[in-house]
PDB file of C-alpha atoms in Angstrom:
ATOM      1  CA  SER A   1      12.028 -15.180  -4.619  1.00 86.00           C
ATOM      2  CA  GLN A   2       9.036 -13.196  -5.772  1.00 87.00           C
ATOM      3  CA  THR A   3       9.347 -10.095  -7.920  1.00 92.00           C
ATOM      4  CA  ILE A   4       6.760  -7.633  -9.160  1.00 96.00           C
ATOM      5  CA  HIS A   5       7.283  -5.533 -12.272  1.00 96.00           C
ATOM      6  CA  GLN A   6       5.405  -2.520 -13.534  1.00 97.00           C
ATOM      7  CA  TRP A   7       5.813  -0.680 -16.796  1.00 95.00           C
ATOM      8  CA  PRO A   8       6.190   1.862 -17.984  1.00 96.00           C
ATOM      9  CA  ALA A   9       7.816   3.731 -15.111  1.00 95.00           C
ATOM     10  CA  THR A  10       6.607   7.096 -16.376  1.00 96.00           C
ATOM     11  CA  LEU A  11       4.036   8.071 -18.962  1.00 97.00           C
ATOM     12  CA  VAL A  12       2.787  11.366 -20.362  1.00 97.00           C
ATOM     13  CA  GLN A  13      -0.448  11.095 -22.311  1.00 97.00           C
ATOM     14  CA  PRO A  14      -2.852  13.657 -23.785  1.00 98.00           C
ATOM     15  CA  VAL A  15      -6.447  13.874 -22.649  1.00 97.00           C
ATOM     16  CA  GLY A  16      -8.649  11.471 -24.577  1.00 97.00           C
ATOM     17  CA  SER A  17      -5.886   9.012 -25.402  1.00 97.00           C
ATOM     18  CA  PRO A  18      -5.992   5.338 -24.371  1.00 97.00           C
ATOM     19  CA  LEU A  19      -4.033   3.837 -21.504  1.00 97.00           C
ATOM     20  CA  SER A  20      -2.506   0.468 -20.791  1.00 97.00           C
ATOM     21  CA  LEU A  21      -0.411  -0.202 -17.697  1.00 97.00           C
ATOM     22  CA  GLU A  22       0.988  -3.637 -17.080  1.00 97.00           C
ATOM     23  CA  CYS A  23       1.916  -5.466 -13.912  1.00 98.00           C
ATOM     24  CA  THR A  24       3.599  -8.868 -13.770  1.00 97.00           C
ATOM     25  CA  VAL A  25       4.496 -11.006 -10.781  1.00 97.00           C
ATOM     26  CA  GLU A  26       7.199 -13.649 -10.829  1.00 95.00           C
ATOM     27  CA  GLY A  27       7.956 -16.467  -8.431  1.00 93.00           C
ATOM     28  CA  THR A  28       4.476 -17.234  -7.154  1.00 92.00           C
ATOM     29  CA  SER A  29       1.262 -18.792  -8.397  1.00 90.00           C
ATOM     30  CA  ASN A  30      -2.323 -17.618  -8.180  1.00 92.00           C
ATOM     31  CA  PRO A  31      -1.565 -14.379  -6.357  1.00 94.00           C
ATOM     32  CA  ASN A  32      -4.184 -11.840  -5.394  1.00 94.00           C
ATOM     33  CA  LEU A  33      -3.508  -8.737  -7.466  1.00 96.00           C
ATOM     34  CA  TYR A  34      -4.355  -5.096  -6.789  1.00 95.00           C
ATOM     35  CA  TRP A  35      -4.253  -1.726  -8.557  1.00 96.00           C
ATOM     36  CA  TYR A  36      -3.989   1.436  -6.468  1.00 95.00           C
ATOM     37  CA  ARG A  37      -3.754   5.095  -7.365  1.00 95.00           C
ATOM     38  CA  GLN A  38      -2.137   7.919  -5.439  1.00 93.00           C
ATOM     39  CA  ALA A  39      -3.162  11.397  -6.499  1.00 84.00           C
ATOM     40  CA  ALA A  40      -0.845  14.239  -5.504  1.00 76.00           C
ATOM     41  CA  GLY A  41      -0.945  14.797  -1.753  1.00 70.00           C
ATOM     42  CA  ARG A  42      -3.465  12.043  -1.170  1.00 74.00           C
ATOM     43  CA  GLY A  43      -3.354   8.519   0.164  1.00 85.00           C
ATOM     44  CA  LEU A  44      -3.833   5.161  -1.498  1.00 91.00           C
ATOM     45  CA  GLN A  45      -7.034   4.552  -3.420  1.00 91.00           C
ATOM     46  CA  LEU A  46      -7.813   0.948  -4.273  1.00 92.00           C
ATOM     47  CA  LEU A  47      -9.074   0.760  -7.855  1.00 94.00           C
ATOM     48  CA  PHE A  48      -9.351  -2.943  -8.660  1.00 95.00           C
ATOM     49  CA  TYR A  49      -8.419  -6.287  -7.222  1.00 93.00           C
ATOM     50  CA  SER A  50      -8.421  -9.823  -8.532  1.00 94.00           C
ATOM     51  CA  VAL A  51      -8.384 -13.134  -6.681  1.00 91.00           C
ATOM     52  CA  GLY A  52      -8.030 -15.219  -9.859  1.00 91.00           C
ATOM     53  CA  ILE A  53      -7.873 -15.210 -13.648  1.00 91.00           C
ATOM     54  CA  GLY A  54     -10.835 -13.384 -15.115  1.00 87.00           C
ATOM     55  CA  GLN A  55     -12.088 -12.304 -11.678  1.00 91.00           C
ATOM     56  CA  ILE A  56     -12.009  -8.519 -11.287  1.00 93.00           C
ATOM     57  CA  SER A  57     -13.577  -6.473  -8.517  1.00 91.00           C
ATOM     58  CA  SER A  58     -13.979  -2.745  -9.010  1.00 90.00           C
ATOM     59  CA  GLU A  59     -13.788  -0.416  -6.049  1.00 87.00           C
ATOM     60  CA  VAL A  60     -14.323   2.919  -7.748  1.00 82.00           C
ATOM     61  CA  PRO A  61     -16.589   3.338 -10.809  1.00 65.00           C
ATOM     62  CA  GLN A  62     -14.756   5.490 -13.341  1.00 81.00           C
ATOM     63  CA  ASN A  63     -13.344   5.372 -16.840  1.00 89.00           C
ATOM     64  CA  LEU A  64     -10.698   2.814 -15.909  1.00 95.00           C
ATOM     65  CA  SER A  65     -10.903  -0.946 -16.302  1.00 95.00           C
ATOM     66  CA  ALA A  66      -8.719  -3.884 -15.338  1.00 96.00           C
ATOM     67  CA  SER A  67      -8.083  -7.298 -16.796  1.00 96.00           C
ATOM     68  CA  ARG A  68      -6.187 -10.388 -15.755  1.00 96.00           C
ATOM     69  CA  PRO A  69      -5.434 -12.334 -18.923  1.00 94.00           C
ATOM     70  CA  GLN A  70      -2.889 -14.607 -17.234  1.00 94.00           C
ATOM     71  CA  ASP A  71      -2.354 -15.844 -13.697  1.00 95.00           C
ATOM     72  CA  ARG A  72       0.406 -13.371 -12.889  1.00 95.00           C
ATOM     73  CA  GLN A  73      -0.473 -10.492 -15.202  1.00 96.00           C
ATOM     74  CA  PHE A  74      -2.702  -7.576 -14.292  1.00 97.00           C
ATOM     75  CA  ILE A  75      -3.500  -4.791 -16.748  1.00 97.00           C
ATOM     76  CA  LEU A  76      -5.048  -1.394 -16.091  1.00 97.00           C
ATOM     77  CA  SER A  77      -6.688   0.285 -19.073  1.00 97.00           C
ATOM     78  CA  SER A  78      -8.653   3.267 -20.184  1.00 96.00           C
ATOM     79  CA  LYS A  79     -10.243   4.090 -23.530  1.00 96.00           C
ATOM     80  CA  LYS A  80     -10.089   7.855 -22.997  1.00 96.00           C
ATOM     81  CA  LEU A  81      -7.950   9.469 -20.327  1.00 96.00           C
ATOM     82  CA  LEU A  82      -9.138  12.410 -18.245  1.00 95.00           C
ATOM     83  CA  LEU A  83      -6.985  15.027 -16.552  1.00 94.00           C
ATOM     84  CA  SER A  84      -8.120  13.592 -13.237  1.00 92.00           C
ATOM     85  CA  ASP A  85      -6.501  10.254 -14.119  1.00 94.00           C
ATOM     86  CA  SER A  86      -3.067  11.741 -13.452  1.00 94.00           C
ATOM     87  CA  GLY A  87      -1.334  10.136 -10.515  1.00 94.00           C
ATOM     88  CA  PHE A  88       0.977   7.430  -9.301  1.00 95.00           C
ATOM     89  CA  TYR A  89      -0.300   3.931 -10.049  1.00 97.00           C
ATOM     90  CA  LEU A  90       0.800   1.044  -7.904  1.00 97.00           C
ATOM     91  CA  CYS A  91       0.332  -2.652  -8.447  1.00 97.00           C
ATOM     92  CA  ALA A  92       0.531  -5.069  -5.542  1.00 97.00           C
ATOM     93  CA  TRP A  93       0.196  -8.779  -4.884  1.00 95.00           C
ATOM     94  CA  SER A  94      -0.508 -10.988  -1.902  1.00 93.00           C
ATOM     95  CA  VAL A  95      -0.747 -14.680  -1.147  1.00 88.00           C
ATOM     96  CA  LEU A  96      -3.884 -14.346   0.946  1.00 79.00           C
ATOM     97  CA  SER A  97      -6.203 -11.361   0.809  1.00 73.00           C
ATOM     98  CA  ARG A  98      -5.926 -10.628   4.523  1.00 74.00           C
ATOM     99  CA  GLU A  99      -2.144 -10.804   4.616  1.00 82.00           C
ATOM    100  CA  GLU A 100       0.616  -8.456   3.576  1.00 90.00           C
ATOM    101  CA  GLN A 101       0.741  -7.007   0.108  1.00 94.00           C
ATOM    102  CA  TYR A 102       3.939  -6.492  -1.856  1.00 95.00           C
ATOM    103  CA  PHE A 103       4.098  -3.446  -4.056  1.00 96.00           C
ATOM    104  CA  GLY A 104       5.666  -2.738  -7.395  1.00 97.00           C
ATOM    105  CA  PRO A 105       7.751   0.354  -8.166  1.00 96.00           C
ATOM    106  CA  GLY A 106       4.801   2.266  -9.597  1.00 96.00           C
ATOM    107  CA  THR A 107       3.984   4.168 -12.777  1.00 97.00           C
ATOM    108  CA  ARG A 108       3.827   7.969 -12.799  1.00 96.00           C
ATOM    109  CA  LEU A 109       1.061   8.999 -15.212  1.00 96.00           C
ATOM    110  CA  THR A 110       0.657  12.604 -16.285  1.00 96.00           C
ATOM    111  CA  VAL A 111      -2.346  13.460 -18.432  1.00 96.00           C
ATOM    112  CA  THR A 112      -1.892  16.748 -20.297  1.00 97.00           C
TER     113      THR A 112
ATOM    114  CA  ALA B   1     -15.680  -3.522   7.475  1.00 74.00           C
ATOM    115  CA  GLN B   2     -12.402  -2.604   9.062  1.00 79.00           C
ATOM    116  CA  SER B   3     -10.974   0.908   8.941  1.00 87.00           C
ATOM    117  CA  VAL B   4      -7.753   2.666   9.883  1.00 93.00           C
ATOM    118  CA  THR B   5      -7.041   6.149  11.192  1.00 95.00           C
ATOM    119  CA  GLN B   6      -3.665   7.832  11.238  1.00 96.00           C
ATOM    120  CA  PRO B   7      -4.292  11.004  13.244  1.00 96.00           C
ATOM    121  CA  ASP B   8      -1.067  12.774  12.287  1.00 95.00           C
ATOM    122  CA  ILE B   9      -0.786  14.027   8.718  1.00 94.00           C
ATOM    123  CA  HIS B  10       2.741  15.360   9.125  1.00 96.00           C
ATOM    124  CA  ILE B  11       5.425  14.935  11.789  1.00 97.00           C
ATOM    125  CA  THR B  12       8.769  16.691  11.949  1.00 97.00           C
ATOM    126  CA  VAL B  13      11.495  15.151  14.051  1.00 98.00           C
ATOM    127  CA  SER B  14      15.166  15.930  14.603  1.00 97.00           C
ATOM    128  CA  GLU B  15      17.767  13.439  13.497  1.00 97.00           C
ATOM    129  CA  GLY B  16      18.667  11.197  16.415  1.00 97.00           C
ATOM    130  CA  ALA B  17      15.387  11.829  18.208  1.00 98.00           C
ATOM    131  CA  SER B  18      12.743   9.186  18.791  1.00 98.00           C
ATOM    132  CA  LEU B  19       9.733   8.800  16.538  1.00 98.00           C
ATOM    133  CA  GLU B  20       6.249   7.498  17.210  1.00 98.00           C
ATOM    134  CA  LEU B  21       3.517   7.293  14.584  1.00 98.00           C
ATOM    135  CA  ARG B  22      -0.032   6.623  15.660  1.00 98.00           C
ATOM    136  CA  CYS B  23      -2.440   4.177  14.113  1.00 97.00           C
ATOM    137  CA  ASN B  24      -5.938   3.330  15.316  1.00 96.00           C
ATOM    138  CA  TYR B  25      -8.098   0.677  13.763  1.00 94.00           C
ATOM    139  CA  SER B  26     -11.715  -0.320  13.861  1.00 90.00           C
ATOM    140  CA  TYR B  27     -12.507  -4.001  13.727  1.00 84.00           C
ATOM    141  CA  GLY B  28     -14.525  -6.346  15.917  1.00 75.00           C
ATOM    142  CA  ALA B  29     -11.949  -9.089  16.298  1.00 79.00           C
ATOM    143  CA  THR B  30      -8.154  -9.208  16.244  1.00 79.00           C
ATOM    144  CA  PRO B  31      -7.099  -7.788  12.906  1.00 87.00           C
ATOM    145  CA  TYR B  32      -4.012  -8.330  10.841  1.00 91.00           C
ATOM    146  CA  LEU B  33      -1.941  -5.149  11.129  1.00 94.00           C
ATOM    147  CA  PHE B  34       0.809  -3.736   8.954  1.00 96.00           C
ATOM    148  CA  TRP B  35       3.105  -0.747   8.632  1.00 98.00           C
ATOM    149  CA  TYR B  36       4.517   0.318   5.272  1.00 98.00           C
ATOM    150  CA  VAL B  37       7.003   3.002   4.276  1.00 97.00           C
ATOM    151  CA  GLN B  38       7.070   4.866   0.973  1.00 96.00           C
ATOM    152  CA  SER B  39       9.980   7.004  -0.188  1.00 94.00           C
ATOM    153  CA  PRO B  40       9.176   9.667  -2.797  1.00 90.00           C
ATOM    154  CA  GLY B  41       8.463   8.224  -6.217  1.00 89.00           C
ATOM    155  CA  GLN B  42       8.708   4.632  -5.039  1.00 92.00           C
ATOM    156  CA  GLY B  43       6.420   1.778  -4.119  1.00 94.00           C
ATOM    157  CA  LEU B  44       5.485   0.805  -0.598  1.00 96.00           C
ATOM    158  CA  GLN B  45       7.811  -1.372   1.469  1.00 97.00           C
ATOM    159  CA  LEU B  46       6.568  -3.553   4.309  1.00 97.00           C
ATOM    160  CA  LEU B  47       8.174  -2.568   7.627  1.00 98.00           C
ATOM    161  CA  LEU B  48       6.463  -5.056   9.920  1.00 97.00           C
ATOM    162  CA  LYS B  49       3.283  -7.005  10.512  1.00 95.00           C
ATOM    163  CA  TYR B  50       1.227  -8.377  13.383  1.00 94.00           C
ATOM    164  CA  PHE B  51      -1.018 -11.407  13.155  1.00 89.00           C
ATOM    165  CA  SER B  52      -1.003 -12.839  16.685  1.00 86.00           C
ATOM    166  CA  GLY B  53       1.265 -13.612  19.623  1.00 88.00           C
ATOM    167  CA  ASP B  54       3.745 -11.184  21.116  1.00 89.00           C
ATOM    168  CA  THR B  55       2.201  -7.721  20.937  1.00 92.00           C
ATOM    169  CA  LEU B  56       5.568  -6.011  20.387  1.00 96.00           C
ATOM    170  CA  VAL B  57       6.689  -6.594  16.835  1.00 97.00           C
ATOM    171  CA  GLN B  58      10.139  -5.925  15.465  1.00 97.00           C
ATOM    172  CA  GLY B  59      10.569  -4.862  11.870  1.00 97.00           C
ATOM    173  CA  ILE B  60      13.167  -3.774   9.406  1.00 97.00           C
ATOM    174  CA  LYS B  61      15.189  -0.553   9.545  1.00 96.00           C
ATOM    175  CA  GLY B  62      15.085  -0.523  13.363  1.00 97.00           C
ATOM    176  CA  PHE B  63      11.323  -0.011  13.634  1.00 98.00           C
ATOM    177  CA  GLU B  64       8.986  -1.674  16.096  1.00 98.00           C
ATOM    178  CA  ALA B  65       5.260  -1.520  16.716  1.00 98.00           C
ATOM    179  CA  GLU B  66       3.062  -2.432  19.633  1.00 97.00           C
ATOM    180  CA  PHE B  67      -0.433  -3.856  19.359  1.00 95.00           C
ATOM    181  CA  LYS B  68      -2.729  -2.643  22.127  1.00 95.00           C
ATOM    182  CA  ARG B  69      -6.128  -4.295  21.937  1.00 92.00           C
ATOM    183  CA  SER B  70      -7.646  -2.121  24.682  1.00 92.00           C
ATOM    184  CA  GLN B  71      -6.802   1.022  22.715  1.00 94.00           C
ATOM    185  CA  SER B  72      -7.345  -0.427  19.224  1.00 94.00           C
ATOM    186  CA  SER B  73      -3.916   0.891  18.352  1.00 96.00           C
ATOM    187  CA  PHE B  74      -0.809  -0.241  16.537  1.00 97.00           C
ATOM    188  CA  ASN B  75       1.727   2.554  16.933  1.00 98.00           C
ATOM    189  CA  LEU B  76       5.055   2.529  15.155  1.00 98.00           C
ATOM    190  CA  ARG B  77       8.230   3.566  16.946  1.00 98.00           C
ATOM    191  CA  LYS B  78      11.888   4.095  16.299  1.00 98.00           C
ATOM    192  CA  PRO B  79      14.299   5.071  19.088  1.00 97.00           C
ATOM    193  CA  SER B  80      16.624   7.185  16.943  1.00 97.00           C
ATOM    194  CA  VAL B  81      15.697   8.417  13.481  1.00 98.00           C
ATOM    195  CA  HIS B  82      18.093   8.856  10.604  1.00 97.00           C
ATOM    196  CA  TRP B  83      17.732  11.356   7.772  1.00 96.00           C
ATOM    197  CA  SER B  84      16.905   8.394   5.500  1.00 96.00           C
ATOM    198  CA  ASP B  85      13.731   7.759   7.521  1.00 97.00           C
ATOM    199  CA  ALA B  86      12.117  10.789   5.921  1.00 97.00           C
ATOM    200  CA  ALA B  87       9.225   9.246   4.013  1.00 97.00           C
ATOM    201  CA  GLU B  88       5.519   8.587   4.140  1.00 96.00           C
ATOM    202  CA  TYR B  89       4.266   5.874   6.452  1.00 97.00           C
ATOM    203  CA  PHE B  90       1.061   3.921   6.033  1.00 97.00           C
ATOM    204  CA  CYS B  91      -0.750   1.738   8.533  1.00 97.00           C
ATOM    205  CA  ALA B  92      -3.008  -0.987   7.145  1.00 94.00           C
ATOM    206  CA  VAL B  93      -5.441  -3.533   8.523  1.00 92.00           C
ATOM    207  CA  GLY B  94      -6.696  -6.812   7.129  1.00 88.00           C
ATOM    208  CA  ALA B  95      -9.418  -9.187   8.239  1.00 80.00           C
ATOM    209  CA  PRO B  96     -10.220 -12.825   7.480  1.00 73.00           C
ATOM    210  CA  VAL B  97     -13.528 -12.040   5.770  1.00 71.00           C
ATOM    211  CA  GLN B  98     -12.211  -9.241   3.582  1.00 73.00           C
ATOM    212  CA  ASP B  99     -10.570  -9.544   0.163  1.00 75.00           C
ATOM    213  CA  LYS B 100      -8.382  -6.503   0.649  1.00 84.00           C
ATOM    214  CA  LEU B 101      -6.489  -4.381   3.150  1.00 89.00           C
ATOM    215  CA  SER B 102      -7.656  -1.019   4.408  1.00 90.00           C
ATOM    216  CA  PHE B 103      -4.958   1.655   4.441  1.00 93.00           C
ATOM    217  CA  GLY B 104      -4.740   4.784   6.536  1.00 94.00           C
ATOM    218  CA  ALA B 105      -4.265   8.158   4.892  1.00 94.00           C
ATOM    219  CA  GLY B 106      -0.570   8.157   5.730  1.00 95.00           C
ATOM    220  CA  THR B 107       1.796  10.221   7.868  1.00 96.00           C
ATOM    221  CA  THR B 108       4.596  12.200   6.259  1.00 96.00           C
ATOM    222  CA  VAL B 109       7.777  12.283   8.323  1.00 97.00           C
ATOM    223  CA  THR B 110      10.295  15.064   7.859  1.00 97.00           C
ATOM    224  CA  VAL B 111      13.704  14.704   9.495  1.00 97.00           C
ATOM    225  CA  ARG B 112      15.617  17.886  10.280  1.00 96.00           C
ATOM    226  CA  ALA B 113      19.341  17.982  10.828  1.00 91.00           C
TER     227      ALA B 113
END
């Protein structure tokens, strides 16, 4: 069966520090991968998605970036965090882009 | 592009009462429709999905949803809610020409004893 992992589960970082969040999917090949953010009291915001290795689409221009160094690995990064980057970050995968997505457990990021 | 509207931001329901969450979509053809549930501090879990066929879809946790093309709706229902159903619920729509799903803003469900 397929499993999606995210780490760390929680993270507290000072403003201006770098960020690296990792997402890994097991049990499937060539998945579509997605990064979402939920700010407090708000819905899901799609940040990036990838339909293959090295292929990244950005939905929201900001100080975040994403990379897909391996087929089932998706990394969300920032060189310098802002207070507004605080939120709950979710990774998801799907077989086909129009079909259901399966979500990881999320990472709670607090920027202080 | 497709879009989704969940008109109710927050619904409060008594335990044992029925629940209906509204979802309206905008898309020219028959979309792919989904309902997800999110408990606090957790990821989203797929409750059910509709691609084609029978317009009444059964899901997990006793939920069902009905696709109504004439109303562009995909409402979620549960006959009798349990305290554990308190969560946030998201409707989503996909389309063959899109690389991603569109999610509604979510409906928070509070269950009172």
